Amino acid sequence: MLLASVVTLLPAGANEGDTQHPARAPVDIIDAILTSAGDQPAGQLREALQVLQSLRETGSQDTVLLAKTCLAISMASYISGDQAYALDNLAPCVTDDVRQADASIYMRMRSYLASLMMLNGKREESLAEYADLLSGDNSDIDPSAMRRVRANYATVLFEAGKVMTAIEEMQDIVQESLDANDQPLIVGMGNNLVVALIEQRLYGAADAWLTRLEPAIAGIEVGYVIVSMRLHDMQLKALRGNAAQAVDELSAFVASSSVEQVGSINYGNAYEFLAQALLANGQPQRALQAAQQAAALLSEMPVETIDARIILAKAYVANGEFENALEELDIVDTAPLDTPIRNEQASATRLVAELGMDGQTDFRQAFEQYLAASAAREATTIQQNTRYFDARMTAQRQQAEIERIEQSRALLAAQTAASTARASVLEARADANTRVRNLMLALFFLVATGVAMTVYAWTQRRFERRLRLQEAALNEQLSQLVAEKSEALHSQMREQTALERELASKAQVEAIGRLTGNVAHDFNNLLQVISIANEHVRKESTGEITETMLQSSNQALEHAKAIIRQLLSYARRQRLETVPLGFSEFLASTRTLLHAAVGEQVALQVRDESDDACVKLDPSQLTTAILNLLTNASDAMPNGGEVRLLATRESLGADDELWRDLSAGEYLIITVSDDGIGMTEAERERACEPFFTTKDEHAGTGLGLSSVYGFVRQSQGDMHIRSAPGAGTSIMMAFPITAESSQMQESSEKPSAGLDGIRLLLAEDNAILARTLVAMIEHLGAEVRHFSTGDEALEHIAIHDDFDVVLSDIRMPGKMDGFALYSWVREHRPQLPVLLMSGFNDSVDTEDGVIVLSKPFGQQELSQALRSVVATQ
């Protein structure tokens, strides 16, 4: 029943209670374990081992924290029932380094080490360790810490059989703790003292100490050790002859409590005390059940299990189960920790059980009577011991009071003598002051004028000097303030200049974009005429010369188309077929094409850190943009090198300086970088202009990078270039990430078909293109009626129904352009199909069902598109 480790684990100021620890720093976790009441040892051991593993992984050099962690592991191991591991774990941790770092924790570790030696059966080593520990110079150790060391020593003395010496030391420590209001030690050592007195059958002394301790522990919340003291109070009722009341109180306690609430030790002790009370109350069968429950609960506790099994053996004897009693006593004999009291109880119980096994009932009863008489004789000794301890404590308190009175008297006499001496000195000083005052009055009028003038002059000089210093300090502060304001103004002007330059550059790019878009629109109309004419000539004419000229014309036409597409891309007027696109999947499908784009002399390193981000883009335009950047990077390294393609997923804020044109959100950042010749600042500012190139003549059109820029901006993204001569170039594209799922769209071509019997209304403002389109459509078998503006077409549509489909250009003069015409038809003639065409590739909402045919287109594309809109209507 003696809690040999409780005092060691409670430093001054610790609180009892719950040992659950939330996520905290290692030092907080260890301190919480060391200041706990010792309950829930398995969880504490796990937490302490996790802290030790963390300290080893981080290479911690905190000697004190490592020592505390070692102590916490040993404490939890002991309470969990593995006292051998607790000793083996703690011994290597007690080093001189700990002594130099923290003397108090060093003393605490050595004290616990000595206690563990006793618990492991090393009695002599334990006593020798304590003797060495207490004989040294401990003047630098906190008095509270030393009381804990003495408390543990008293516990070891008790377990070693030096009972009276131990109890006397315990009483001294508890009284000192009461005087110092050392509440944790009052609780821990007070509990041990009560247990020791009960084991020595000093029931009156134990009861008196419980009464004396009650005011000191009244304000403490119910905790592990407090519950233990209350259980011992119930036990004393049975031991002092009031077994019935003890049975009622202990039965109510076990019924209203649980292991989770009071801990396994307290809960097991409650059943042990209940078994004692039931035996004393003549209820052996219930006593046996309670003793079995106590033995099961305390089986893993190295100290408590001995007492529980002795009580269980007594209960078996009371029920006539002598063989079971002897089996329990055999287990008690193998325990490493024993005391004379336990040996006496075990031997007496064994003798009674053996007499019962042999059928010696008369001898057993005679021996039990002998034990009762022995207990009665011992009661006299107990009372004498109790009076001795009480008289000794009274004498100590009286001696201390006498010493305090004598000290007060000596202090009062010293203060009286000092007051008399002070009065004499003051009287002599008063006489001297009177004589000096009369002399000073005589001299004062003689020197007053001279002194006053001297003081005035000195004060004036001091004032002027201080004024000059203050003026100099003020000038210095003003100069520093002017310098700071000037620097801040220059910095603001530099930032303003850079911003104006950037805005001017963007405005220039936007203006060029609008210009190129308009040029591309008109140029597409001309290309459309040439495309229709080439198709017609190929069908109507034969001959080698004609075929050669048509091939050359078509090659020039395709090259012109590519240039127009790049111009439209830069102008952000191309039509994008956007789909949700998983970038990792896209990158995997184009990896071979990307490696081919850089050539054999250049190595391509691809790193995908996009976390499979999904973006809504046109896959073909994205492929073209990346290929353009890879080709430029490869061309910048004519002697070979390495090109790096990196894709990352980043969260951009509204205050991001680099991407301030983008709204806050998640973005896919695609970066292509090389180690090439790089660009100057002027070249970098013009890099995205159409037809601007740093390559040799005829080596490039200057439309690649400008088209990439237009594609990025049209996709709601942004692009930045970092480059310097000789330092290579990095181009970054940012695209917003979408929450939609990736889907790869496959295109399928429809078979060519004629337009026989279809009546078509054509709205086109370009006269040359209109004539060509009319000829081509009539050649396909359709009837055509042409109008030069949308307004004219609308006037005809509003009153006539002599056509099957409308083919209209989007950009036309007048109030009614192609979109407006389409909207009017959808509202007023919903059954009439409309096909739009544009040299701008204007983007429209495809969910509305409108189809836009991009110029220039071929005869087959036009035929399929017209058939498609007619069929879907």
Coordinates of C-alpha atoms in Angstrom, one line a residue, residues 165 257 308 388 761:
T165 CA 13.3 5.7 12.2
S257 CA -16.4 5.1 -8.9
A308 CA -3.7 -7.5 -1.9
Y388 CA 5.9 9.2 22.4
L761 CA -29.2 34.3 -98.2

